[in-house]
JSON list of C-alpha atoms in Angstrom, two decimals:
[
{"chain": "A", "resi": 1, "resn": "ALA", "atom": "CA", "xyz": [0.00, 0.00, 0.00]},
{"chain": "A", "resi": 2, "resn": "PRO", "atom": "CA", "xyz": [1.23, 3.57, -0.60]},
{"chain": "A", "resi": 3, "resn": "VAL", "atom": "CA", "xyz": [3.19, 5.16, 2.24]},
{"chain": "A", "resi": 4, "resn": "GLY", "atom": "CA", "xyz": [3.64, 8.95, 2.15]},
{"chain": "A", "resi": 5, "resn": "GLY", "atom": "CA", "xyz": [6.49, 10.77, 3.79]},
{"chain": "A", "resi": 6, "resn": "VAL", "atom": "CA", "xyz": [8.21, 14.14, 4.10]},
{"chain": "A", "resi": 7, "resn": "ASP", "atom": "CA", "xyz": [11.64, 15.50, 5.03]},
{"chain": "A", "resi": 8, "resn": "ILE", "atom": "CA", "xyz": [11.64, 18.14, 7.73]},
{"chain": "A", "resi": 9, "resn": "GLN", "atom": "CA", "xyz": [14.70, 20.37, 7.80]},
{"chain": "A", "resi": 10, "resn": "VAL", "atom": "CA", "xyz": [15.65, 22.46, 10.85]},
{"chain": "A", "resi": 11, "resn": "SER", "atom": "CA", "xyz": [18.05, 25.41, 10.39]},
{"chain": "A", "resi": 12, "resn": "VAL", "atom": "CA", "xyz": [19.40, 26.90, 13.61]},
{"chain": "A", "resi": 13, "resn": "SER", "atom": "CA", "xyz": [21.21, 30.27, 13.41]},
{"chain": "A", "resi": 14, "resn": "SER", "atom": "CA", "xyz": [23.16, 32.03, 16.14]},
{"chain": "A", "resi": 15, "resn": "HIS", "atom": "CA", "xyz": [24.53, 35.56, 15.92]},
{"chain": "A", "resi": 16, "resn": "GLY", "atom": "CA", "xyz": [25.40, 38.45, 18.17]},
{"chain": "A", "resi": 17, "resn": "LEU", "atom": "CA", "xyz": [28.87, 39.64, 19.10]},
{"chain": "A", "resi": 18, "resn": "PHE", "atom": "CA", "xyz": [30.24, 36.86, 16.89]},
{"chain": "A", "resi": 19, "resn": "GLU", "atom": "CA", "xyz": [29.73, 35.96, 13.22]},
{"chain": "A", "resi": 20, "resn": "LYS", "atom": "CA", "xyz": [26.34, 34.48, 12.29]},
{"chain": "A", "resi": 21, "resn": "THR", "atom": "CA", "xyz": [26.54, 30.69, 12.09]},
{"chain": "A", "resi": 22, "resn": "THR", "atom": "CA", "xyz": [23.87, 28.27, 10.85]},
{"chain": "A", "resi": 23, "resn": "LYS", "atom": "CA", "xyz": [23.57, 24.49, 11.29]},
{"chain": "A", "resi": 24, "resn": "VAL", "atom": "CA", "xyz": [21.05, 22.30, 9.43]},
{"chain": "A", "resi": 25, "resn": "CYS", "atom": "CA", "xyz": [19.59, 18.88, 10.31]},
{"chain": "A", "resi": 26, "resn": "THR", "atom": "CA", "xyz": [17.06, 16.81, 8.30]},
{"chain": "A", "resi": 27, "resn": "MET", "atom": "CA", "xyz": [14.65, 14.02, 9.36]},
{"chain": "A", "resi": 28, "resn": "THR", "atom": "CA", "xyz": [12.51, 11.92, 6.98]},
{"chain": "A", "resi": 29, "resn": "VAL", "atom": "CA", "xyz": [9.12, 10.99, 8.45]},
{"chain": "A", "resi": 30, "resn": "LYS", "atom": "CA", "xyz": [6.90, 8.41, 6.74]},
{"chain": "A", "resi": 31, "resn": "GLY", "atom": "CA", "xyz": [3.26, 7.45, 6.73]},
{"chain": "A", "resi": 32, "resn": "ASP", "atom": "CA", "xyz": [4.03, 4.02, 8.19]},
{"chain": "A", "resi": 33, "resn": "GLY", "atom": "CA", "xyz": [5.30, 5.66, 11.40]},
{"chain": "A", "resi": 34, "resn": "THR", "atom": "CA", "xyz": [9.00, 5.19, 10.67]},
{"chain": "A", "resi": 35, "resn": "SER", "atom": "CA", "xyz": [11.60, 7.92, 10.43]},
{"chain": "A", "resi": 36, "resn": "ALA", "atom": "CA", "xyz": [15.22, 8.28, 9.41]},
{"chain": "A", "resi": 37, "resn": "LEU", "atom": "CA", "xyz": [17.68, 10.94, 10.48]},
{"chain": "A", "resi": 38, "resn": "GLY", "atom": "CA", "xyz": [19.11, 12.46, 7.32]},
{"chain": "A", "resi": 39, "resn": "THR", "atom": "CA", "xyz": [21.98, 14.83, 6.82]},
{"chain": "A", "resi": 40, "resn": "CYS", "atom": "CA", "xyz": [23.03, 16.85, 9.85]},
{"chain": "A", "resi": 41, "resn": "GLU", "atom": "CA", "xyz": [25.90, 19.30, 9.65]},
{"chain": "A", "resi": 42, "resn": "GLN", "atom": "CA", "xyz": [28.82, 18.88, 11.99]},
{"chain": "A", "resi": 43, "resn": "GLY", "atom": "CA", "xyz": [28.14, 20.38, 15.36]},
{"chain": "A", "resi": 44, "resn": "SER", "atom": "CA", "xyz": [26.64, 19.40, 18.65]},
{"chain": "A", "resi": 45, "resn": "PHE", "atom": "CA", "xyz": [23.62, 17.42, 17.68]},
{"chain": "A", "resi": 46, "resn": "GLY", "atom": "CA", "xyz": [22.36, 15.34, 20.59]},
{"chain": "A", "resi": 47, "resn": "LEU", "atom": "CA", "xyz": [2.70, 24.18, 0.47]},
{"chain": "A", "resi": 48, "resn": "SER", "atom": "CA", "xyz": [1.20, 24.24, -1.77]},
{"chain": "A", "resi": 49, "resn": "GLN", "atom": "CA", "xyz": [-1.81, 26.52, -2.02]},
{"chain": "A", "resi": 50, "resn": "PRO", "atom": "CA", "xyz": [-5.15, 24.97, -3.06]},
{"chain": "A", "resi": 51, "resn": "SER", "atom": "CA", "xyz": [-6.01, 25.45, -6.69]},
{"chain": "A", "resi": 52, "resn": "ASN", "atom": "CA", "xyz": [-9.43, 25.91, -8.22]},
{"chain": "A", "resi": 53, "resn": "ASP", "atom": "CA", "xyz": [-8.48, 23.23, -10.74]},
{"chain": "A", "resi": 54, "resn": "LEU", "atom": "CA", "xyz": [-7.95, 20.32, -8.38]},
{"chain": "A", "resi": 55, "resn": "PRO", "atom": "CA", "xyz": [-6.94, 17.06, -10.03]},
{"chain": "A", "resi": 56, "resn": "ALA", "atom": "CA", "xyz": [-8.79, 13.83, -9.40]},
{"chain": "A", "resi": 57, "resn": "ILE", "atom": "CA", "xyz": [-7.64, 12.03, -6.25]},
{"chain": "A", "resi": 58, "resn": "ASP", "atom": "CA", "xyz": [-4.70, 9.75, -7.09]},
{"chain": "A", "resi": 59, "resn": "PRO", "atom": "CA", "xyz": [-3.34, 7.73, -4.12]},
{"chain": "A", "resi": 60, "resn": "SER", "atom": "CA", "xyz": [-0.14, 6.82, -6.00]},
{"chain": "A", "resi": 61, "resn": "THR", "atom": "CA", "xyz": [0.88, 10.46, -6.54]},
{"chain": "A", "resi": 62, "resn": "VAL", "atom": "CA", "xyz": [2.03, 12.02, -3.28]},
{"chain": "A", "resi": 63, "resn": "VAL", "atom": "CA", "xyz": [1.76, 15.81, -2.87]},
{"chain": "A", "resi": 64, "resn": "GLU", "atom": "CA", "xyz": [2.65, 18.18, -0.05]},
{"chain": "A", "resi": 65, "resn": "ILE", "atom": "CA", "xyz": [0.14, 20.09, 2.07]},
{"chain": "A", "resi": 66, "resn": "GLY", "atom": "CA", "xyz": [0.73, 22.49, 4.95]},
{"chain": "A", "resi": 67, "resn": "LYS", "atom": "CA", "xyz": [3.58, 24.99, 5.13]},
{"chain": "A", "resi": 68, "resn": "GLU", "atom": "CA", "xyz": [6.79, 24.51, 3.20]},
{"chain": "A", "resi": 69, "resn": "ILE", "atom": "CA", "xyz": [8.75, 26.88, 5.46]},
{"chain": "A", "resi": 70, "resn": "TYR", "atom": "CA", "xyz": [8.17, 28.61, 8.80]},
{"chain": "A", "resi": 71, "resn": "GLN", "atom": "CA", "xyz": [10.01, 30.20, 11.72]},
{"chain": "A", "resi": 72, "resn": "ALA", "atom": "CA", "xyz": [10.06, 28.33, 15.05]},
{"chain": "A", "resi": 73, "resn": "ILE", "atom": "CA", "xyz": [12.24, 30.87, 16.89]},
{"chain": "A", "resi": 74, "resn": "GLU", "atom": "CA", "xyz": [12.83, 34.44, 15.72]},
{"chain": "A", "resi": 75, "resn": "ASP", "atom": "CA", "xyz": [15.27, 36.71, 17.55]},
{"chain": "A", "resi": 76, "resn": "ASN", "atom": "CA", "xyz": [15.13, 34.52, 20.68]},
{"chain": "A", "resi": 77, "resn": "GLN", "atom": "CA", "xyz": [11.31, 34.46, 20.76]},
{"chain": "A", "resi": 78, "resn": "PRO", "atom": "CA", "xyz": [9.16, 31.38, 20.08]},
{"chain": "A", "resi": 79, "resn": "THR", "atom": "CA", "xyz": [6.97, 31.86, 17.00]},
{"chain": "A", "resi": 80, "resn": "LEU", "atom": "CA", "xyz": [5.97, 28.24, 16.37]},
{"chain": "A", "resi": 81, "resn": "ASN", "atom": "CA", "xyz": [2.20, 27.73, 16.00]},
{"chain": "A", "resi": 82, "resn": "THR", "atom": "CA", "xyz": [1.60, 23.98, 15.72]},
{"chain": "A", "resi": 83, "resn": "THR", "atom": "CA", "xyz": [-1.94, 24.46, 14.43]},
{"chain": "A", "resi": 84, "resn": "ILE", "atom": "CA", "xyz": [-0.62, 25.95, 11.18]},
{"chain": "A", "resi": 85, "resn": "ASP", "atom": "CA", "xyz": [3.16, 25.31, 11.14]},
{"chain": "A", "resi": 86, "resn": "TRP", "atom": "CA", "xyz": [3.44, 21.76, 9.78]},
{"chain": "A", "resi": 87, "resn": "ALA", "atom": "CA", "xyz": [3.77, 19.78, 6.53]},
{"chain": "A", "resi": 88, "resn": "GLY", "atom": "CA", "xyz": [2.15, 16.63, 5.20]},
{"chain": "A", "resi": 89, "resn": "ALA", "atom": "CA", "xyz": [2.35, 14.15, 2.34]},
{"chain": "A", "resi": 90, "resn": "VAL", "atom": "CA", "xyz": [-1.05, 13.04, 1.03]},
{"chain": "A", "resi": 91, "resn": "PRO", "atom": "CA", "xyz": [-2.60, 11.74, -2.22]},
{"chain": "A", "resi": 92, "resn": "GLN", "atom": "CA", "xyz": [-2.89, 14.15, -5.13]},
{"chain": "A", "resi": 93, "resn": "GLY", "atom": "CA", "xyz": [-6.32, 15.80, -5.04]},
{"chain": "A", "resi": 94, "resn": "ILE", "atom": "CA", "xyz": [-6.50, 15.86, -1.22]},
{"chain": "A", "resi": 95, "resn": "THR", "atom": "CA", "xyz": [-6.29, 19.39, 0.18]},
{"chain": "A", "resi": 96, "resn": "ASP", "atom": "CA", "xyz": [-7.13, 18.71, 3.84]},
{"chain": "A", "resi": 97, "resn": "TRP", "atom": "CA", "xyz": [-5.57, 15.86, 5.81]},
{"chain": "A", "resi": 98, "resn": "THR", "atom": "CA", "xyz": [-8.90, 15.24, 7.58]},
{"chain": "A", "resi": 99, "resn": "GLN", "atom": "CA", "xyz": [-10.23, 13.86, 4.27]},
{"chain": "A", "resi": 100, "resn": "LEU", "atom": "CA", "xyz": [-8.17, 10.74, 5.08]},
{"chain": "A", "resi": 101, "resn": "GLU", "atom": "CA", "xyz": [-8.86, 8.29, 7.90]},
{"chain": "A", "resi": 102, "resn": "ASN", "atom": "CA", "xyz": [-7.12, 5.99, 10.40]},
{"chain": "A", "resi": 103, "resn": "TRP", "atom": "CA", "xyz": [-4.44, 8.46, 11.48]},
{"chain": "A", "resi": 104, "resn": "GLN", "atom": "CA", "xyz": [-2.04, 7.27, 14.20]},
{"chain": "A", "resi": 105, "resn": "GLY", "atom": "CA", "xyz": [0.36, 9.07, 16.50]},
{"chain": "A", "resi": 106, "resn": "PRO", "atom": "CA", "xyz": [1.73, 11.55, 16.91]},
{"chain": "A", "resi": 107, "resn": "ALA", "atom": "CA", "xyz": [5.10, 9.82, 16.60]},
{"chain": "A", "resi": 108, "resn": "GLN", "atom": "CA", "xyz": [8.14, 11.54, 18.04]},
{"chain": "A", "resi": 109, "resn": "SER", "atom": "CA", "xyz": [11.87, 11.20, 17.32]},
{"chain": "A", "resi": 110, "resn": "ASP", "atom": "CA", "xyz": [14.69, 11.25, 19.81]},
{"chain": "A", "resi": 111, "resn": "SER", "atom": "CA", "xyz": [15.76, 14.70, 20.98]},
{"chain": "A", "resi": 112, "resn": "TYR", "atom": "CA", "xyz": [18.40, 16.61, 19.01]},
{"chain": "A", "resi": 113, "resn": "TYR", "atom": "CA", "xyz": [20.20, 19.83, 19.79]},
{"chain": "A", "resi": 114, "resn": "VAL", "atom": "CA", "xyz": [22.54, 22.40, 18.33]},
{"chain": "A", "resi": 115, "resn": "GLU", "atom": "CA", "xyz": [24.78, 24.38, 20.67]},
{"chain": "A", "resi": 116, "resn": "PHE", "atom": "CA", "xyz": [27.05, 27.25, 19.74]},
{"chain": "A", "resi": 117, "resn": "LYS", "atom": "CA", "xyz": [30.03, 28.15, 21.97]},
{"chain": "A", "resi": 118, "resn": "ASN", "atom": "CA", "xyz": [32.66, 30.85, 21.76]},
{"chain": "A", "resi": 119, "resn": "GLY", "atom": "CA", "xyz": [36.41, 30.19, 21.71]},
{"chain": "A", "resi": 120, "resn": "LEU", "atom": "CA", "xyz": [36.47, 30.08, 25.52]},
{"chain": "A", "resi": 121, "resn": "GLY", "atom": "CA", "xyz": [33.83, 27.33, 25.63]},
{"chain": "A", "resi": 122, "resn": "THR", "atom": "CA", "xyz": [31.04, 29.59, 26.89]},
{"chain": "A", "resi": 123, "resn": "LYS", "atom": "CA", "xyz": [27.61, 28.54, 25.65]},
{"chain": "A", "resi": 124, "resn": "LEU", "atom": "CA", "xyz": [26.19, 31.29, 23.43]},
{"chain": "A", "resi": 125, "resn": "THR", "atom": "CA", "xyz": [23.02, 29.63, 22.14]},
{"chain": "A", "resi": 126, "resn": "LYS", "atom": "CA", "xyz": [21.34, 26.24, 22.33]},
{"chain": "A", "resi": 127, "resn": "PHE", "atom": "CA", "xyz": [18.29, 24.85, 20.58]},
{"chain": "A", "resi": 128, "resn": "ALA", "atom": "CA", "xyz": [16.85, 21.39, 21.37]},
{"chain": "A", "resi": 129, "resn": "TRP", "atom": "CA", "xyz": [13.90, 19.73, 19.61]},
{"chain": "A", "resi": 130, "resn": "GLN", "atom": "CA", "xyz": [12.17, 16.54, 18.52]},
{"chain": "A", "resi": 131, "resn": "PHE", "atom": "CA", "xyz": [10.63, 15.81, 15.15]},
{"chain": "A", "resi": 132, "resn": "VAL", "atom": "CA", "xyz": [6.90, 14.99, 15.46]},
{"chain": "A", "resi": 133, "resn": "TRP", "atom": "CA", "xyz": [4.29, 13.73, 12.97]},
{"chain": "A", "resi": 134, "resn": "LYS", "atom": "CA", "xyz": [1.04, 11.83, 12.56]},
{"chain": "A", "resi": 135, "resn": "TYR", "atom": "CA", "xyz": [1.15, 8.83, 10.25]},
{"chain": "A", "resi": 136, "resn": "GLY", "atom": "CA", "xyz": [-0.82, 5.97, 8.73]},
{"chain": "A", "resi": 137, "resn": "GLY", "atom": "CA", "xyz": [-3.65, 8.03, 7.24]},
{"chain": "A", "resi": 138, "resn": "ASP", "atom": "CA", "xyz": [-5.28, 6.21, 4.35]},
{"chain": "A", "resi": 139, "resn": "MET", "atom": "CA", "xyz": [-7.93, 6.71, 1.70]},
{"chain": "A", "resi": 140, "resn": "SER", "atom": "CA", "xyz": [-10.45, 3.87, 1.92]},
{"chain": "A", "resi": 141, "resn": "GLY", "atom": "CA", "xyz": [-7.71, 1.52, 3.11]},
{"chain": "A", "resi": 142, "resn": "VAL", "atom": "CA", "xyz": [-5.20, 2.54, 0.41]},
{"chain": "A", "resi": 143, "resn": "GLY", "atom": "CA", "xyz": [-1.85, 4.10, 1.26]},
{"chain": "A", "resi": 144, "resn": "LYS", "atom": "CA", "xyz": [-0.09, 5.37, 4.35]},
{"chain": "A", "resi": 145, "resn": "TYR", "atom": "CA", "xyz": [0.39, 9.10, 4.52]},
{"chain": "A", "resi": 146, "resn": "VAL", "atom": "CA", "xyz": [1.89, 11.75, 6.85]},
{"chain": "A", "resi": 147, "resn": "THR", "atom": "CA", "xyz": [0.43, 14.93, 8.32]},
{"chain": "A", "resi": 148, "resn": "GLN", "atom": "CA", "xyz": [1.30, 17.53, 10.95]},
{"chain": "A", "resi": 149, "resn": "ALA", "atom": "CA", "xyz": [5.01, 16.83, 10.48]},
{"chain": "A", "resi": 150, "resn": "GLY", "atom": "CA", "xyz": [7.25, 19.37, 12.13]},
{"chain": "A", "resi": 151, "resn": "ILE", "atom": "CA", "xyz": [9.08, 19.95, 15.38]},
{"chain": "A", "resi": 152, "resn": "ASP", "atom": "CA", "xyz": [8.37, 20.23, 19.09]},
{"chain": "A", "resi": 153, "resn": "VAL", "atom": "CA", "xyz": [10.70, 22.67, 20.87]},
{"chain": "A", "resi": 154, "resn": "ASP", "atom": "CA", "xyz": [12.45, 21.48, 24.05]},
{"chain": "A", "resi": 155, "resn": "THR", "atom": "CA", "xyz": [14.93, 24.29, 24.73]},
{"chain": "A", "resi": 156, "resn": "ALA", "atom": "CA", "xyz": [15.68, 27.67, 23.18]},
{"chain": "A", "resi": 157, "resn": "TYR", "atom": "CA", "xyz": [18.50, 29.53, 24.94]},
{"chain": "A", "resi": 158, "resn": "ALA", "atom": "CA", "xyz": [20.49, 32.63, 23.96]},
{"chain": "A", "resi": 159, "resn": "TYR", "atom": "CA", "xyz": [23.13, 34.43, 26.02]},
{"chain": "A", "resi": 160, "resn": "LEU", "atom": "CA", "xyz": [22.35, 38.14, 26.57]},
{"chain": "A", "resi": 161, "resn": "SER", "atom": "CA", "xyz": [24.45, 39.31, 23.60]},
{"chain": "A", "resi": 162, "resn": "GLU", "atom": "CA", "xyz": [23.23, 36.60, 21.20]},
{"chain": "A", "resi": 163, "resn": "HIS", "atom": "CA", "xyz": [20.31, 36.07, 18.83]},
{"chain": "A", "resi": 164, "resn": "LEU", "atom": "CA", "xyz": [18.80, 32.67, 18.08]},
{"chain": "A", "resi": 165, "resn": "ASP", "atom": "CA", "xyz": [16.73, 32.04, 14.93]},
{"chain": "A", "resi": 166, "resn": "VAL", "atom": "CA", "xyz": [15.27, 28.66, 13.90]},
{"chain": "A", "resi": 167, "resn": "GLU", "atom": "CA", "xyz": [13.65, 27.97, 10.53]},
{"chain": "A", "resi": 168, "resn": "VAL", "atom": "CA", "xyz": [11.84, 24.74, 9.66]},
{"chain": "A", "resi": 169, "resn": "LYS", "atom": "CA", "xyz": [11.45, 23.63, 6.06]},
{"chain": "A", "resi": 170, "resn": "SER", "atom": "CA", "xyz": [9.84, 20.62, 4.40]},
{"chain": "A", "resi": 171, "resn": "LEU", "atom": "CA", "xyz": [11.60, 19.62, 1.23]},
{"chain": "A", "resi": 172, "resn": "LYS", "atom": "CA", "xyz": [9.67, 17.49, -1.29]},
{"chain": "A", "resi": 173, "resn": "PRO", "atom": "CA", "xyz": [6.87, 14.92, -1.09]},
{"chain": "A", "resi": 174, "resn": "VAL", "atom": "CA", "xyz": [7.87, 11.35, -1.97]},
{"chain": "A", "resi": 175, "resn": "ASN", "atom": "CA", "xyz": [6.14, 8.01, -2.49]},
{"chain": "A", "resi": 176, "resn": "TYR", "atom": "CA", "xyz": [8.32, 5.52, -0.61]},
{"chain": "A", "resi": 177, "resn": "GLY", "atom": "CA", "xyz": [6.03, 2.65, -1.62]},
{"chain": "A", "resi": 178, "resn": "THR", "atom": "CA", "xyz": [4.61, 1.58, -4.97]},
{"chain": "A", "resi": 179, "resn": "SER", "atom": "CA", "xyz": [1.77, 2.85, -7.15]},
{"chain": "A", "resi": 180, "resn": "ASP", "atom": "CA", "xyz": [-0.51, 0.17, -5.70]},
{"chain": "A", "resi": 181, "resn": "ALA", "atom": "CA", "xyz": [0.79, 0.55, -2.15]},
{"chain": "A", "resi": 182, "resn": "PRO", "atom": "CA", "xyz": [1.95, 4.17, -1.72]},
{"chain": "A", "resi": 183, "resn": "VAL", "atom": "CA", "xyz": [3.90, 5.25, 1.36]},
{"chain": "A", "resi": 184, "resn": "GLY", "atom": "CA", "xyz": [3.95, 9.05, 1.43]},
{"chain": "A", "resi": 185, "resn": "GLY", "atom": "CA", "xyz": [6.88, 10.95, 2.84]},
{"chain": "A", "resi": 186, "resn": "VAL", "atom": "CA", "xyz": [8.62, 14.29, 2.55]},
{"chain": "A", "resi": 187, "resn": "ASP", "atom": "CA", "xyz": [12.31, 14.76, 1.70]}
]
């Protein structure tokens, strides 16, 4: 059966008295509830808009819904709104994840973090998070898709002179299964 999935990319930036530095980490989340940590840069790591011309629903073609990019932390302040800041991978022709049924989860990854220190070893900024998503949604028993994929913030810290910014981006929707048994995901 089709299994949808999506890649969620977290970019953490730190700047202040020192040069702005950014680290990126990617997690693939799939409609069958599995996940895989993708590329993460070296460091301390512990949508589409609806169209009036909607195509017919095709479970084998996986498309992205939700937000492609959003800010989780901006200038040290949390800006994440989990009701609208997420991505999903669903069948073509579906514009609202609630059109599918049998959702499971939310699933949650291990915790990851990025920490920036100065040359003396003093912590300047730290951001810790988990990837979260709902999975297993199907259309009349066909496919396994992903929705509400994003992050859950654990820690956001910035020293007085520093600025922390975190951007979350979903990359591209993918069918990790077959045409007859799609497994939606996002890369």
